[in-house]
PDB file of C-alpha atoms in Angstrom:
ATOM      1  CA  LEU A 214     125.853  94.591  99.630  1.00 84.00           C
ATOM      2  CA  PRO A 215     124.080  97.984  99.659  1.00 88.00           C
ATOM      3  CA  PHE A 216     120.544  96.584  99.903  1.00 85.00           C
ATOM      4  CA  ILE A 217     121.300  94.750 103.181  1.00 88.00           C
ATOM      5  CA  ILE A 218     120.854  97.945 105.211  1.00 87.00           C
ATOM      6  CA  ASP A 219     117.167  98.074 104.248  1.00 82.00           C
ATOM      7  CA  THR A 220     116.427  94.334 104.265  1.00 81.00           C
ATOM      8  CA  SER A 221     117.976  91.680 106.501  1.00 88.00           C
ATOM      9  CA  TYR A 222     120.126  94.018 108.628  1.00 94.00           C
ATOM     10  CA  PRO A 223     117.212  95.614 110.560  1.00 94.00           C
ATOM     11  CA  HIS A 224     115.706  92.137 111.020  1.00 95.00           C
ATOM     12  CA  GLU A 225     118.890  90.838 112.675  1.00 96.00           C
ATOM     13  CA  ILE A 226     119.264  93.965 114.832  1.00 96.00           C
ATOM     14  CA  LEU A 227     115.739  93.480 116.172  1.00 97.00           C
ATOM     15  CA  HIS A 228     116.613  89.921 117.187  1.00 97.00           C
ATOM     16  CA  ASN A 229     118.603  91.525 120.017  1.00 97.00           C
ATOM     17  CA  TRP A 230     115.164  92.088 121.582  1.00 97.00           C
ATOM     18  CA  TRP A 231     113.240  89.101 120.234  1.00 98.00           C
ATOM     19  CA  GLY A 232     115.509  86.081 120.575  1.00 97.00           C
ATOM     20  CA  ASN A 233     118.585  87.476 122.356  1.00 97.00           C
ATOM     21  CA  GLY A 234     116.769  89.716 124.855  1.00 98.00           C
ATOM     22  CA  VAL A 235     113.716  87.520 125.371  1.00 98.00           C
ATOM     23  CA  TYR A 236     114.689  83.911 124.703  1.00 98.00           C
ATOM     24  CA  VAL A 237     112.496  81.590 122.673  1.00 98.00           C
ATOM     25  CA  ASP A 238     110.753  78.657 124.335  1.00 97.00           C
ATOM     26  CA  TYR A 239     111.103  76.430 121.295  1.00 96.00           C
ATOM     27  CA  ALA A 240     108.999  73.675 122.866  1.00 96.00           C
ATOM     28  CA  SER A 241     105.944  75.947 122.632  1.00 95.00           C
ATOM     29  CA  GLY A 242     106.744  77.513 119.255  1.00 97.00           C
ATOM     30  CA  ASN A 243     109.246  79.980 117.832  1.00 98.00           C
ATOM     31  CA  TRP A 244     107.327  83.267 117.931  1.00 98.00           C
ATOM     32  CA  SER A 245     110.401  85.465 117.420  1.00 98.00           C
ATOM     33  CA  GLU A 246     110.772  85.109 113.642  1.00 98.00           C
ATOM     34  CA  GLY A 247     107.209  86.168 112.880  1.00 98.00           C
ATOM     35  CA  LEU A 248     107.300  89.029 115.391  1.00 98.00           C
ATOM     36  CA  THR A 249     110.685  90.236 114.128  1.00 98.00           C
ATOM     37  CA  ALA A 250     109.527  90.022 110.514  1.00 97.00           C
ATOM     38  CA  TYR A 251     106.475  92.100 111.436  1.00 98.00           C
ATOM     39  CA  LEU A 252     108.334  94.755 113.436  1.00 98.00           C
ATOM     40  CA  ALA A 253     111.273  95.102 111.022  1.00 97.00           C
ATOM     41  CA  ASP A 254     110.659  93.853 107.453  1.00 96.00           C
ATOM     42  CA  HIS A 255     106.935  94.664 107.395  1.00 97.00           C
ATOM     43  CA  LEU A 256     107.358  97.989 109.188  1.00 96.00           C
ATOM     44  CA  LEU A 257     109.942  99.156 106.652  1.00 94.00           C
ATOM     45  CA  ALA A 258     107.596  98.173 103.813  1.00 95.00           C
ATOM     46  CA  GLU A 259     104.674  99.889 105.580  1.00 96.00           C
ATOM     47  CA  ARG A 260     106.656 103.131 105.892  1.00 94.00           C
ATOM     48  CA  ARG A 261     107.214 103.035 102.117  1.00 94.00           C
ATOM     49  CA  ASP A 262     103.464 102.530 101.566  1.00 96.00           C
ATOM     50  CA  GLY A 263     104.190  98.908 100.674  1.00 97.00           C
ATOM     51  CA  GLY A 264     102.565  97.193 103.650  1.00 97.00           C
ATOM     52  CA  ALA A 265      99.673  95.776 101.632  1.00 98.00           C
ATOM     53  CA  ASP A 266     102.068  94.392  99.007  1.00 98.00           C
ATOM     54  CA  TYR A 267     104.192  92.769 101.702  1.00 98.00           C
ATOM     55  CA  ARG A 268     101.144  91.120 103.282  1.00 98.00           C
ATOM     56  CA  ARG A 269      99.851  89.990  99.871  1.00 98.00           C
ATOM     57  CA  ASP A 270     103.184  88.312  99.148  1.00 97.00           C
ATOM     58  CA  ALA A 271     103.087  86.566 102.534  1.00 97.00           C
ATOM     59  CA  LEU A 272      99.598  85.248 101.764  1.00 97.00           C
ATOM     60  CA  LYS A 273     100.723  84.120  98.317  1.00 97.00           C
ATOM     61  CA  GLY A 274     103.590  82.214  99.894  1.00 96.00           C
ATOM     62  CA  TYR A 275     101.226  80.419 102.237  1.00 96.00           C
ATOM     63  CA  ALA A 276      98.810  79.587  99.414  1.00 95.00           C
ATOM     64  CA  ASP A 277     101.601  78.409  97.097  1.00 95.00           C
ATOM     65  CA  TYR A 278     103.694  76.287  99.436  1.00 95.00           C
ATOM     66  CA  VAL A 279     101.546  75.083 102.330  1.00 95.00           C
ATOM     67  CA  ARG A 280      99.517  72.000 101.500  1.00 86.00           C
ATOM     68  CA  LYS A 281      97.630  69.948 104.075  1.00 82.00           C
ATOM     69  CA  ASP A 282     100.444  67.417 104.379  1.00 85.00           C
ATOM     70  CA  ARG A 283     102.924  70.267 104.970  1.00 88.00           C
ATOM     71  CA  ASP A 284     100.818  72.390 107.301  1.00 95.00           C
ATOM     72  CA  PHE A 285     101.385  72.675 111.035  1.00 96.00           C
ATOM     73  CA  PRO A 286     100.342  75.135 113.774  1.00 97.00           C
ATOM     74  CA  LEU A 287     102.545  78.030 114.845  1.00 98.00           C
ATOM     75  CA  ARG A 288     103.240  76.296 118.143  1.00 97.00           C
ATOM     76  CA  GLU A 289     105.131  73.617 116.224  1.00 97.00           C
ATOM     77  CA  PHE A 290     107.381  76.001 114.290  1.00 97.00           C
ATOM     78  CA  ARG A 291     111.012  75.743 115.406  1.00 96.00           C
ATOM     79  CA  SER A 292     113.062  77.100 112.484  1.00 95.00           C
ATOM     80  CA  ARG A 293     112.918  77.590 108.733  1.00 93.00           C
ATOM     81  CA  HIS A 294     113.898  74.543 106.690  1.00 93.00           C
ATOM     82  CA  SER A 295     111.645  74.825 103.619  1.00 93.00           C
ATOM     83  CA  SER A 296     109.399  77.220 101.729  1.00 95.00           C
ATOM     84  CA  ALA A 297     106.401  75.821 103.610  1.00 95.00           C
ATOM     85  CA  SER A 298     107.981  76.269 107.046  1.00 96.00           C
ATOM     86  CA  GLN A 299     108.980  79.841 106.129  1.00 96.00           C
ATOM     87  CA  ALA A 300     105.451  80.627 104.955  1.00 97.00           C
ATOM     88  CA  ILE A 301     104.111  79.469 108.326  1.00 98.00           C
ATOM     89  CA  GLY A 302     106.753  80.519 110.851  1.00 97.00           C
ATOM     90  CA  TYR A 303     107.451  83.894 109.259  1.00 98.00           C
ATOM     91  CA  GLY A 304     104.443  84.723 107.062  1.00 98.00           C
ATOM     92  CA  LYS A 305     101.466  83.340 108.990  1.00 98.00           C
ATOM     93  CA  ALA A 306     102.940  84.446 112.323  1.00 98.00           C
ATOM     94  CA  MET A 307     103.529  87.925 110.900  1.00 98.00           C
ATOM     95  CA  MET A 308      99.900  88.093 109.753  1.00 98.00           C
ATOM     96  CA  PHE A 309      98.722  86.999 113.208  1.00 98.00           C
ATOM     97  CA  PHE A 310     100.587  89.871 114.864  1.00 98.00           C
ATOM     98  CA  HIS A 311      99.176  92.264 112.257  1.00 98.00           C
ATOM     99  CA  MET A 312      95.603  91.169 113.017  1.00 98.00           C
ATOM    100  CA  LEU A 313      96.307  91.473 116.744  1.00 98.00           C
ATOM    101  CA  ARG A 314      97.638  95.016 116.271  1.00 98.00           C
ATOM    102  CA  ARG A 315      94.563  96.013 114.253  1.00 97.00           C
ATOM    103  CA  GLN A 316      92.197  94.660 116.902  1.00 96.00           C
ATOM    104  CA  LEU A 317      94.014  96.229 119.865  1.00 98.00           C
ATOM    105  CA  GLY A 318      95.137  99.493 118.262  1.00 97.00           C
ATOM    106  CA  ASP A 319      98.692 100.773 117.922  1.00 97.00           C
ATOM    107  CA  GLU A 320      99.077 102.196 121.433  1.00 98.00           C
ATOM    108  CA  THR A 321      97.850  99.080 123.236  1.00 98.00           C
ATOM    109  CA  PHE A 322      99.844  96.821 120.907  1.00 98.00           C
ATOM    110  CA  VAL A 323     103.084  98.674 121.687  1.00 98.00           C
ATOM    111  CA  GLN A 324     102.279  98.647 125.406  1.00 98.00           C
ATOM    112  CA  GLY A 325     101.819  94.881 125.189  1.00 98.00           C
ATOM    113  CA  LEU A 326     105.203  94.466 123.510  1.00 98.00           C
ATOM    114  CA  ARG A 327     106.848  96.572 126.218  1.00 98.00           C
ATOM    115  CA  ARG A 328     105.184  94.543 128.953  1.00 98.00           C
ATOM    116  CA  PHE A 329     106.242  91.289 127.282  1.00 98.00           C
ATOM    117  CA  TYR A 330     109.866  92.471 127.065  1.00 98.00           C
ATOM    118  CA  THR A 331     109.954  93.810 130.624  1.00 98.00           C
ATOM    119  CA  ASP A 332     108.427  90.689 132.146  1.00 98.00           C
ATOM    120  CA  ASN A 333     110.535  88.193 130.175  1.00 98.00           C
ATOM    121  CA  ARG A 334     113.916  89.834 129.634  1.00 97.00           C
ATOM    122  CA  PHE A 335     116.714  87.220 129.717  1.00 98.00           C
ATOM    123  CA  ARG A 336     114.341  84.329 130.229  1.00 97.00           C
ATOM    124  CA  THR A 337     112.568  81.945 127.887  1.00 98.00           C
ATOM    125  CA  ALA A 338     109.031  82.839 126.840  1.00 98.00           C
ATOM    126  CA  GLY A 339     106.319  81.478 124.567  1.00 98.00           C
ATOM    127  CA  TYR A 340     102.990  82.402 123.027  1.00 98.00           C
ATOM    128  CA  GLY A 341     101.350  82.074 126.437  1.00 98.00           C
ATOM    129  CA  ASP A 342     103.565  84.850 127.803  1.00 98.00           C
ATOM    130  CA  LEU A 343     102.746  87.022 124.798  1.00 98.00           C
ATOM    131  CA  ARG A 344      99.041  86.460 125.382  1.00 98.00           C
ATOM    132  CA  ARG A 345      99.291  87.410 129.065  1.00 98.00           C
ATOM    133  CA  ALA A 346     101.192  90.604 128.259  1.00 98.00           C
ATOM    134  CA  PHE A 347      98.620  91.730 125.693  1.00 98.00           C
ATOM    135  CA  GLU A 348      95.739  90.768 127.993  1.00 98.00           C
ATOM    136  CA  GLU A 349      97.187  92.824 130.836  1.00 98.00           C
ATOM    137  CA  THR A 350      97.576  95.937 128.703  1.00 98.00           C
ATOM    138  CA  SER A 351      94.284  95.593 126.806  1.00 98.00           C
ATOM    139  CA  GLY A 352      92.041  94.234 129.569  1.00 98.00           C
ATOM    140  CA  ARG A 353      90.688  91.677 127.093  1.00 97.00           C
ATOM    141  CA  ASP A 354      90.504  87.901 127.122  1.00 98.00           C
ATOM    142  CA  LEU A 355      92.600  86.852 124.125  1.00 98.00           C
ATOM    143  CA  SER A 356      92.642  83.101 124.795  1.00 97.00           C
ATOM    144  CA  LYS A 357      90.339  82.186 121.887  1.00 96.00           C
ATOM    145  CA  LEU A 358      92.234  84.418 119.465  1.00 97.00           C
ATOM    146  CA  PHE A 359      95.628  82.968 120.381  1.00 98.00           C
ATOM    147  CA  ALA A 360      94.304  79.404 120.396  1.00 97.00           C
ATOM    148  CA  ALA A 361      92.780  79.742 116.928  1.00 97.00           C
ATOM    149  CA  TRP A 362      95.878  81.225 115.310  1.00 98.00           C
ATOM    150  CA  THR A 363      98.682  79.415 117.147  1.00 98.00           C
ATOM    151  CA  GLU A 364      97.214  75.955 117.819  1.00 97.00           C
ATOM    152  CA  ARG A 365      95.278  75.300 114.597  1.00 97.00           C
ATOM    153  CA  THR A 366      96.364  74.691 111.036  1.00 96.00           C
ATOM    154  CA  GLY A 367      94.805  76.237 107.951  1.00 94.00           C
ATOM    155  CA  ALA A 368      93.421  79.667 107.171  1.00 95.00           C
ATOM    156  CA  PRO A 369      90.011  81.174 106.455  1.00 95.00           C
ATOM    157  CA  ARG A 370      88.406  81.858 103.089  1.00 95.00           C
ATOM    158  CA  ILE A 371      85.868  84.678 103.012  1.00 96.00           C
ATOM    159  CA  GLN A 372      83.096  85.423 100.564  1.00 97.00           C
ATOM    160  CA  VAL A 373      80.696  88.373 100.289  1.00 97.00           C
ATOM    161  CA  ALA A 374      77.079  87.440  99.514  1.00 97.00           C
ATOM    162  CA  ASP A 375      73.437  88.582  99.575  1.00 96.00           C
ATOM    163  CA  ILE A 376      74.205  92.206  98.641  1.00 97.00           C
ATOM    164  CA  LEU A 377      71.140  94.436  98.594  1.00 97.00           C
ATOM    165  CA  LEU A 378      71.028  98.188  98.000  1.00 97.00           C
ATOM    166  CA  ARG A 379      67.935 100.265  98.791  1.00 96.00           C
ATOM    167  CA  GLU A 380      67.422 103.991  98.357  1.00 94.00           C
ATOM    168  CA  SER A 381      65.476 106.068 100.886  1.00 84.00           C
ATOM    169  CA  ALA A 382      64.712 109.697 101.532  1.00 85.00           C
ATOM    170  CA  THR A 383      67.790 110.008 103.763  1.00 87.00           C
ATOM    171  CA  GLY A 384      70.320 108.144 101.623  1.00 93.00           C
ATOM    172  CA  PHE A 385      71.190 104.567 100.758  1.00 96.00           C
ATOM    173  CA  ARG A 386      71.030 101.386 102.815  1.00 96.00           C
ATOM    174  CA  LEU A 387      73.514  98.626 101.985  1.00 97.00           C
ATOM    175  CA  THR A 388      73.060  95.166 103.469  1.00 97.00           C
ATOM    176  CA  GLY A 389      74.753  91.841 102.922  1.00 98.00           C
ATOM    177  CA  SER A 390      76.721  89.056 104.551  1.00 98.00           C
ATOM    178  CA  VAL A 391      80.295  87.830 104.789  1.00 98.00           C
ATOM    179  CA  ASN A 392      80.845  84.077 105.046  1.00 98.00           C
ATOM    180  CA  GLN A 393      83.736  81.801 105.915  1.00 98.00           C
ATOM    181  CA  THR A 394      83.708  79.051 103.287  1.00 97.00           C
ATOM    182  CA  GLN A 395      86.654  76.833 104.291  1.00 95.00           C
ATOM    183  CA  ALA A 396      85.885  73.262 105.358  1.00 93.00           C
ATOM    184  CA  GLU A 397      87.532  73.779 108.736  1.00 93.00           C
ATOM    185  CA  ALA A 398      85.888  75.512 111.693  1.00 95.00           C
ATOM    186  CA  PRO A 399      85.518  79.314 111.575  1.00 97.00           C
ATOM    187  CA  PHE A 400      88.396  81.544 112.653  1.00 97.00           C
ATOM    188  CA  PRO A 401      87.920  84.701 114.765  1.00 97.00           C
ATOM    189  CA  LEU A 402      88.157  87.593 112.305  1.00 97.00           C
ATOM    190  CA  GLU A 403      87.462  91.305 112.082  1.00 97.00           C
ATOM    191  CA  VAL A 404      86.755  91.811 108.375  1.00 98.00           C
ATOM    192  CA  PRO A 405      87.454  95.260 106.895  1.00 97.00           C
ATOM    193  CA  LEU A 406      84.814  96.318 104.368  1.00 98.00           C
ATOM    194  CA  LEU A 407      85.747  99.273 102.168  1.00 98.00           C
ATOM    195  CA  ILE A 408      82.845 101.106 100.514  1.00 98.00           C
ATOM    196  CA  GLU A 409      83.480 103.607  97.736  1.00 97.00           C
ATOM    197  CA  LEU A 410      80.728 106.212  97.266  1.00 97.00           C
ATOM    198  CA  SER A 411      79.696 108.035  94.114  1.00 96.00           C
ATOM    199  CA  ASP A 412      80.917 111.358  95.547  1.00 94.00           C
ATOM    200  CA  GLY A 413      84.440 109.966  95.971  1.00 93.00           C
ATOM    201  CA  GLN A 414      84.258 109.250  99.701  1.00 94.00           C
ATOM    202  CA  LEU A 415      85.684 106.030 101.116  1.00 96.00           C
ATOM    203  CA  ARG A 416      84.101 104.441 104.155  1.00 96.00           C
ATOM    204  CA  GLU A 417      85.519 101.510 106.103  1.00 96.00           C
ATOM    205  CA  GLU A 418      83.426  99.224 108.276  1.00 96.00           C
ATOM    206  CA  ARG A 419      84.833  96.438 110.450  1.00 96.00           C
ATOM    207  CA  LEU A 420      82.667  93.358 110.706  1.00 97.00           C
ATOM    208  CA  PRO A 421      83.313  90.870 113.554  1.00 97.00           C
ATOM    209  CA  LEU A 422      83.173  87.382 112.075  1.00 97.00           C
ATOM    210  CA  ASP A 423      83.854  84.472 114.421  1.00 95.00           C
ATOM    211  CA  GLN A 424      81.078  82.253 113.073  1.00 96.00           C
ATOM    212  CA  ARG A 425      80.304  80.927 109.593  1.00 97.00           C
ATOM    213  CA  SER A 426      78.441  84.073 108.628  1.00 98.00           C
ATOM    214  CA  ALA A 427      77.787  87.628 109.768  1.00 98.00           C
ATOM    215  CA  THR A 428      75.550  90.319 108.294  1.00 98.00           C
ATOM    216  CA  PHE A 429      76.139  94.034 107.839  1.00 97.00           C
ATOM    217  CA  ASP A 430      73.656  96.900 107.525  1.00 96.00           C
ATOM    218  CA  VAL A 431      75.125 100.290 106.624  1.00 96.00           C
ATOM    219  CA  LEU A 432      73.404 103.644 106.041  1.00 95.00           C
ATOM    220  CA  LEU A 433      75.241 105.789 103.477  1.00 96.00           C
ATOM    221  CA  PRO A 434      74.845 109.460 102.482  1.00 95.00           C
ATOM    222  CA  ALA A 435      75.603 108.770  98.793  1.00 95.00           C
ATOM    223  CA  GLN A 436      75.221 105.849  96.408  1.00 96.00           C
ATOM    224  CA  PRO A 437      77.879 103.153  96.822  1.00 97.00           C
ATOM    225  CA  VAL A 438      79.666 102.124  93.621  1.00 96.00           C
ATOM    226  CA  ARG A 439      82.082  99.518  94.965  1.00 96.00           C
ATOM    227  CA  LEU A 440      82.383  97.191  97.938  1.00 97.00           C
ATOM    228  CA  ALA A 441      85.629  95.383  98.745  1.00 97.00           C
ATOM    229  CA  ALA A 442      86.265  92.872 101.539  1.00 97.00           C
ATOM    230  CA  ASP A 443      89.790  93.001 102.989  1.00 97.00           C
ATOM    231  CA  PRO A 444      91.208  95.075 100.088  1.00 97.00           C
ATOM    232  CA  GLU A 445      94.522  95.741 101.896  1.00 97.00           C
ATOM    233  CA  PHE A 446      95.206  92.069 102.735  1.00 98.00           C
ATOM    234  CA  ASP A 447      94.883  92.613 106.492  1.00 98.00           C
ATOM    235  CA  LEU A 448      93.575  89.086 107.244  1.00 97.00           C
TER     236      LEU A 448
END
């Protein structure tokens, strides 16, 4: 089948690193499917400028198939056996690695993957080993981030509110808040805010949001005409 070379074939090749090179500690969660989906399927889509579409489809799958009685944390994913388990073990895990990459940056993210492979080659490893590898290369404490995304169920819902625009002698001042509205406890997020200006410029701000609400206050050289929260489906 000619389409295999650009779809499932790269995914299975990459399993020689994640799964056959570093073995999966299934008792603590199968991390390899989500990581392989991110570094093969998503990467190919990203290189074709389709990364946002791929992430949107993953989010749609989670929203469509995962109900509360079917939800479980990533640490309990063993293998795919339903649409819900695929949406969690592949889709949600893939999104977690994408958020981690965005927070650490490409260079540090790749260094963390190399450290993880070097330290765990031909032995079983779990999310705890992934966390230690990324902590060693980034110098950051990632325990809360990994706990929130691998040990909890559910997902955040975000809402922009309290928008106020004021003009001054030096430009425009845009203020507002971003809230997490889900019933469950807040998740640690870094929300991308894209601001389109009247002169055609695009400006991105990243708002740390690990509580129910966070405010932003941005000075702009031209009048903003549009504000979008997470327009590329990065969360």
